[in-house]
Amino acid sequence: MAQLKTKRSCKLLCQTNSPSCKLSCSQLFQPLLSIILVSSIASSAVAETETGVLTITDANWTVTMDGEWMIKFVAPWCPACAQLKEQWERFSSLAAAMGVSVGEVDVTEQPGLSGRFLVTTLPTIFHVKEGSVRRYVSVREAEEFHAYVSNRRWEEVEPLPSWKSPTSPLMSCMAGLFRLSLWIRVLVLVADCLCPSRQKRKEERAGVCVSMAEKRQASEADEGEGSNEEEPETLRQRRGQAKCTS
């Protein structure tokens, strides 16, 4: 009876919106809200690898518009990108002394950024100085990267026009199209797996028919070999019977 009374009193307190009930609810949701806030901040932070190269994503690319940056766009399946990796990491250690940030973008994971920067070839390298973007087209070596920045060779290169800037509305639309194209490819792949085309069905059926025909030919060949082995034995038996009758 005492436990029943305590349960009823607790329900009554919650129904009357007592301060104690409100305090317990705030204590319950405060850790959850803090976790959500920390996770959102972490997703927009720039991740740094062991070599000092910063990972640029759709969530944090705007940090590249402040200060001086050298950014490369690569893909895991690109042989030229794999060759550039060692030189890029060497340049990252040299750039730290100059106050230059070095970043990289994986276009397979960030298709929106490849559209925003209008990347059509790999690897592609950009120099960014206070929002002014220039494409690097010189030798891809650590010393050349260092000289390009330290000797201010980037001043000899025309920056991208305003309409091609990553911050322009047009490039924002391009980023959305590139992301949409990735989802379309995924949907087409899923649809092809779930509902294969007629041509694919015909090929699968033809393959099944061919395999069945091969199995039949193999079984017939085995039966023929067995009959050939039995023929000499039957002949011997007949000859033996003929000798006995004679």
Short mmCIF file of C-alpha atoms in Angstrom, two decimals:
data_model
loop_
_atom_site.label_atom_id
_atom_site.label_comp_id
_atom_site.label_asym_id
_atom_site.label_seq_id
_atom_site.Cartn_x
_atom_site.Cartn_y
_atom_site.Cartn_z
CA MET A 1 0.00 0.00 0.00
CA ALA A 2 2.84 2.35 0.81
CA GLN A 3 4.47 1.74 -2.61
CA LEU A 4 1.12 2.40 -4.34
CA LYS A 5 0.75 5.70 -2.53
CA THR A 6 4.27 6.80 -3.49
CA LYS A 7 3.63 5.97 -7.18
CA ARG A 8 0.38 7.98 -7.12
CA SER A 9 2.12 10.92 -5.47
CA CYS A 10 4.87 10.88 -8.13
CA LYS A 11 2.27 10.87 -10.92
CA LEU A 12 0.46 13.77 -9.23
CA LEU A 13 3.68 15.80 -9.01
CA CYS A 14 4.39 15.31 -12.72
CA GLN A 15 0.83 16.20 -13.69
CA THR A 16 0.98 19.43 -11.71
CA ASN A 17 4.30 20.43 -13.39
CA SER A 18 6.12 20.64 -10.11
CA PRO A 19 9.64 22.19 -10.07
CA SER A 20 11.13 18.87 -9.01
CA CYS A 21 9.77 17.14 -12.11
CA LYS A 22 11.08 19.89 -14.38
CA LEU A 23 14.51 19.66 -12.79
CA SER A 24 14.71 15.92 -13.32
CA CYS A 25 13.73 16.32 -17.00
CA SER A 26 16.40 18.95 -17.57
CA GLN A 27 18.98 16.76 -15.90
CA LEU A 28 17.92 13.92 -18.17
CA PHE A 29 18.11 15.82 -21.49
CA GLN A 30 21.14 18.00 -20.75
CA PRO A 31 23.72 15.23 -21.40
CA LEU A 32 21.90 14.28 -24.62
CA LEU A 33 21.93 17.86 -25.88
CA SER A 34 25.62 18.21 -25.05
CA ILE A 35 26.42 15.05 -27.02
CA ILE A 36 24.50 16.34 -30.05
CA LEU A 37 26.27 19.71 -29.84
CA VAL A 38 29.72 18.12 -29.59
CA SER A 39 29.03 15.80 -32.52
CA SER A 40 27.86 18.69 -34.70
CA ILE A 41 30.97 20.70 -33.88
CA ALA A 42 33.21 17.72 -34.57
CA SER A 43 31.64 17.15 -37.99
CA SER A 44 32.47 20.71 -39.06
CA ALA A 45 36.00 20.67 -37.64
CA VAL A 46 39.00 20.18 -39.92
CA ALA A 47 40.56 16.76 -39.36
CA GLU A 48 44.35 16.67 -39.46
CA THR A 49 46.27 13.57 -40.48
CA GLU A 50 49.54 12.40 -38.93
CA THR A 51 51.48 14.11 -41.72
CA GLY A 52 49.87 17.50 -41.07
CA VAL A 53 47.65 17.40 -44.16
CA LEU A 54 44.14 18.67 -43.37
CA THR A 55 41.08 16.80 -44.66
CA ILE A 56 38.63 19.16 -46.38
CA THR A 57 34.95 18.18 -46.58
CA ASP A 58 31.61 19.73 -47.55
CA ALA A 59 31.09 20.64 -43.89
CA ASN A 60 34.31 22.62 -43.37
CA TRP A 61 35.51 23.81 -46.78
CA THR A 62 34.74 27.45 -45.93
CA VAL A 63 37.83 27.56 -43.66
CA THR A 64 39.94 27.49 -46.82
CA MET A 65 38.65 30.95 -47.73
CA ASP A 66 40.61 32.44 -44.80
CA GLY A 67 44.39 32.65 -44.81
CA GLU A 68 46.65 30.90 -47.31
CA TRP A 69 46.06 27.35 -48.48
CA MET A 70 47.31 24.74 -50.90
CA ILE A 71 44.62 22.17 -51.64
CA LYS A 72 44.80 19.04 -53.76
CA PHE A 73 41.89 17.02 -55.16
CA VAL A 74 42.61 13.30 -55.43
CA ALA A 75 40.96 9.88 -55.66
CA PRO A 76 42.11 6.52 -54.29
CA TRP A 77 41.99 4.86 -57.72
CA CYS A 78 44.16 7.51 -59.41
CA PRO A 79 47.81 6.38 -60.01
CA ALA A 80 49.06 9.96 -60.42
CA CYS A 81 47.44 10.89 -57.10
CA ALA A 82 49.26 8.02 -55.38
CA GLN A 83 52.58 9.26 -56.79
CA LEU A 84 51.86 12.78 -55.51
CA LYS A 85 51.16 11.64 -51.93
CA GLU A 86 54.79 11.54 -50.75
CA GLN A 87 55.65 14.94 -52.24
CA TRP A 88 52.49 16.47 -50.76
CA GLU A 89 53.33 15.21 -47.27
CA ARG A 90 56.87 16.59 -47.57
CA PHE A 91 55.48 19.94 -48.62
CA SER A 92 53.12 19.93 -45.64
CA SER A 93 56.09 19.78 -43.26
CA LEU A 94 57.74 22.69 -45.11
CA ALA A 95 54.58 24.79 -45.31
CA ALA A 96 54.07 24.82 -41.55
CA ALA A 97 57.03 27.18 -41.13
CA MET A 98 55.51 29.61 -43.66
CA GLY A 99 52.07 29.65 -42.04
CA VAL A 100 50.48 27.96 -45.05
CA SER A 101 47.78 25.33 -44.52
CA VAL A 102 47.88 22.20 -46.66
CA GLY A 103 44.69 20.27 -47.34
CA GLU A 104 43.34 17.48 -49.50
CA VAL A 105 39.94 16.48 -50.83
CA ASP A 106 38.89 12.93 -51.71
CA VAL A 107 36.49 13.44 -54.61
CA THR A 108 34.96 9.98 -54.12
CA GLU A 109 33.79 11.03 -50.65
CA GLN A 110 33.20 14.73 -51.41
CA PRO A 111 31.61 14.98 -54.87
CA GLY A 112 30.07 18.32 -53.95
CA LEU A 113 33.49 19.94 -53.55
CA SER A 114 34.68 18.63 -56.92
CA GLY A 115 31.69 20.41 -58.43
CA ARG A 116 32.19 23.55 -56.36
CA PHE A 117 35.80 23.86 -57.53
CA LEU A 118 34.89 22.50 -60.99
CA VAL A 119 37.48 19.70 -60.88
CA THR A 120 37.58 17.68 -64.12
CA THR A 121 41.06 16.12 -63.95
CA LEU A 122 43.04 14.44 -61.18
CA PRO A 123 45.12 15.36 -59.38
CA THR A 124 44.15 19.04 -59.31
CA ILE A 125 45.89 21.56 -57.03
CA PHE A 126 44.62 25.01 -56.01
CA HIS A 127 46.29 27.88 -54.22
CA VAL A 128 43.91 29.95 -52.11
CA LYS A 129 44.85 33.32 -50.64
CA GLU A 130 42.15 35.16 -48.66
CA GLY A 131 39.39 33.72 -50.86
CA SER A 132 41.26 34.27 -54.14
CA VAL A 133 41.59 30.90 -55.89
CA ARG A 134 44.28 30.03 -58.44
CA ARG A 135 45.00 26.73 -60.11
CA TYR A 136 48.52 25.34 -59.72
CA VAL A 137 49.88 24.01 -63.05
CA SER A 138 53.62 23.66 -62.37
CA VAL A 139 55.83 20.72 -61.38
CA ARG A 140 54.36 18.50 -58.67
CA GLU A 141 57.28 18.35 -56.28
CA ALA A 142 57.64 19.52 -52.68
CA GLU A 143 60.38 22.03 -53.49
CA GLU A 144 58.35 23.51 -56.35
CA PHE A 145 55.31 23.87 -54.10
CA HIS A 146 57.48 25.62 -51.53
CA ALA A 147 58.98 27.99 -54.11
CA TYR A 148 55.53 28.71 -55.55
CA VAL A 149 54.39 30.02 -52.17
CA SER A 150 57.61 31.51 -50.74
CA ASN A 151 58.54 33.36 -53.95
CA ARG A 152 54.90 34.43 -54.47
CA ARG A 153 54.78 32.90 -57.92
CA TRP A 154 51.04 32.64 -57.53
CA GLU A 155 50.87 36.40 -58.25
CA GLU A 156 51.79 35.60 -61.87
CA VAL A 157 48.67 33.44 -62.27
CA GLU A 158 45.25 34.92 -62.93
CA PRO A 159 42.75 34.04 -60.19
CA LEU A 160 39.47 32.39 -61.02
CA PRO A 161 36.77 34.87 -62.10
CA SER A 162 34.09 35.73 -59.60
CA TRP A 163 31.46 33.55 -61.28
CA LYS A 164 33.78 30.50 -61.00
CA SER A 165 34.70 31.18 -57.39
CA PRO A 166 33.72 28.36 -54.99
CA THR A 167 31.60 30.85 -53.04
CA SER A 168 29.55 31.99 -56.07
CA PRO A 169 25.90 30.90 -56.46
CA LEU A 170 26.69 29.15 -59.73
CA MET A 171 29.35 26.93 -58.15
CA SER A 172 27.00 26.21 -55.26
CA CYS A 173 24.52 24.89 -57.85
CA MET A 174 27.31 22.84 -59.42
CA ALA A 175 28.08 21.33 -56.02
CA GLY A 176 24.45 20.30 -55.66
CA LEU A 177 24.43 18.75 -59.14
CA PHE A 178 27.56 16.72 -58.44
CA ARG A 179 26.08 15.42 -55.19
CA LEU A 180 22.82 14.62 -56.97
CA SER A 181 24.66 12.73 -59.72
CA LEU A 182 26.27 10.50 -57.10
CA TRP A 183 22.88 9.64 -55.60
CA ILE A 184 21.47 8.97 -59.05
CA ARG A 185 24.29 6.50 -59.75
CA VAL A 186 23.58 4.76 -56.44
CA LEU A 187 19.86 4.56 -57.20
CA VAL A 188 20.53 3.17 -60.69
CA LEU A 189 22.83 0.52 -59.23
CA VAL A 190 20.23 -0.48 -56.64
CA ALA A 191 17.48 -0.57 -59.27
CA ASP A 192 19.64 -2.70 -61.56
CA CYS A 193 20.24 -5.18 -58.74
CA LEU A 194 16.58 -5.35 -57.75
CA CYS A 195 15.09 -5.22 -61.25
CA PRO A 196 17.62 -6.39 -63.85
CA SER A 197 17.10 -5.35 -67.45
CA ARG A 198 15.68 -7.65 -70.13
CA GLN A 199 19.05 -8.00 -71.80
CA LYS A 200 20.62 -9.10 -68.54
CA ARG A 201 17.82 -11.61 -68.00
CA LYS A 202 18.34 -13.01 -71.49
CA GLU A 203 22.06 -13.37 -70.85
CA GLU A 204 21.40 -15.13 -67.55
CA ARG A 205 18.90 -17.50 -69.18
CA ALA A 206 21.29 -18.20 -72.05
CA GLY A 207 24.02 -18.98 -69.53
CA VAL A 208 21.71 -21.40 -67.71
CA CYS A 209 20.79 -23.12 -70.98
CA VAL A 210 24.44 -23.47 -71.97
CA SER A 211 25.38 -24.95 -68.61
CA MET A 212 22.48 -27.43 -68.80
CA ALA A 213 23.51 -28.46 -72.33
CA GLU A 214 27.09 -28.99 -71.20
CA LYS A 215 25.91 -31.15 -68.30
CA ARG A 216 23.80 -33.25 -70.68
CA GLN A 217 26.71 -33.74 -73.07
CA ALA A 218 28.95 -34.73 -70.19
CA SER A 219 26.39 -37.26 -68.88
CA GLU A 220 25.89 -38.73 -72.37
CA ALA A 221 29.64 -39.05 -72.81
CA ASP A 222 29.89 -40.87 -69.49
CA GLU A 223 27.09 -43.25 -70.49
CA GLY A 224 28.78 -43.91 -73.85
CA GLU A 225 32.06 -44.80 -72.15
CA GLY A 226 30.23 -47.16 -69.80
CA SER A 227 28.50 -48.94 -72.70
CA ASN A 228 31.81 -49.30 -74.56
CA GLU A 229 33.35 -50.95 -71.53
CA GLU A 230 30.44 -53.39 -71.24
CA GLU A 231 30.51 -54.44 -74.93
CA PRO A 232 33.70 -56.57 -74.75
CA GLU A 233 32.33 -58.46 -71.73
CA THR A 234 29.07 -59.34 -73.54
CA LEU A 235 31.03 -60.52 -76.59
CA ARG A 236 33.18 -62.74 -74.41
CA GLN A 237 30.12 -64.27 -72.81
CA ARG A 238 28.55 -64.99 -76.21
CA ARG A 239 31.73 -66.61 -77.50
CA GLY A 240 31.92 -68.79 -74.41
CA GLN A 241 28.34 -69.96 -74.90
CA ALA A 242 29.02 -70.77 -78.57
CA LYS A 243 32.02 -72.93 -77.64
CA CYS A 244 29.99 -74.87 -75.08
CA THR A 245 27.23 -75.67 -77.57
CA SER A 246 29.77 -76.83 -80.14
#
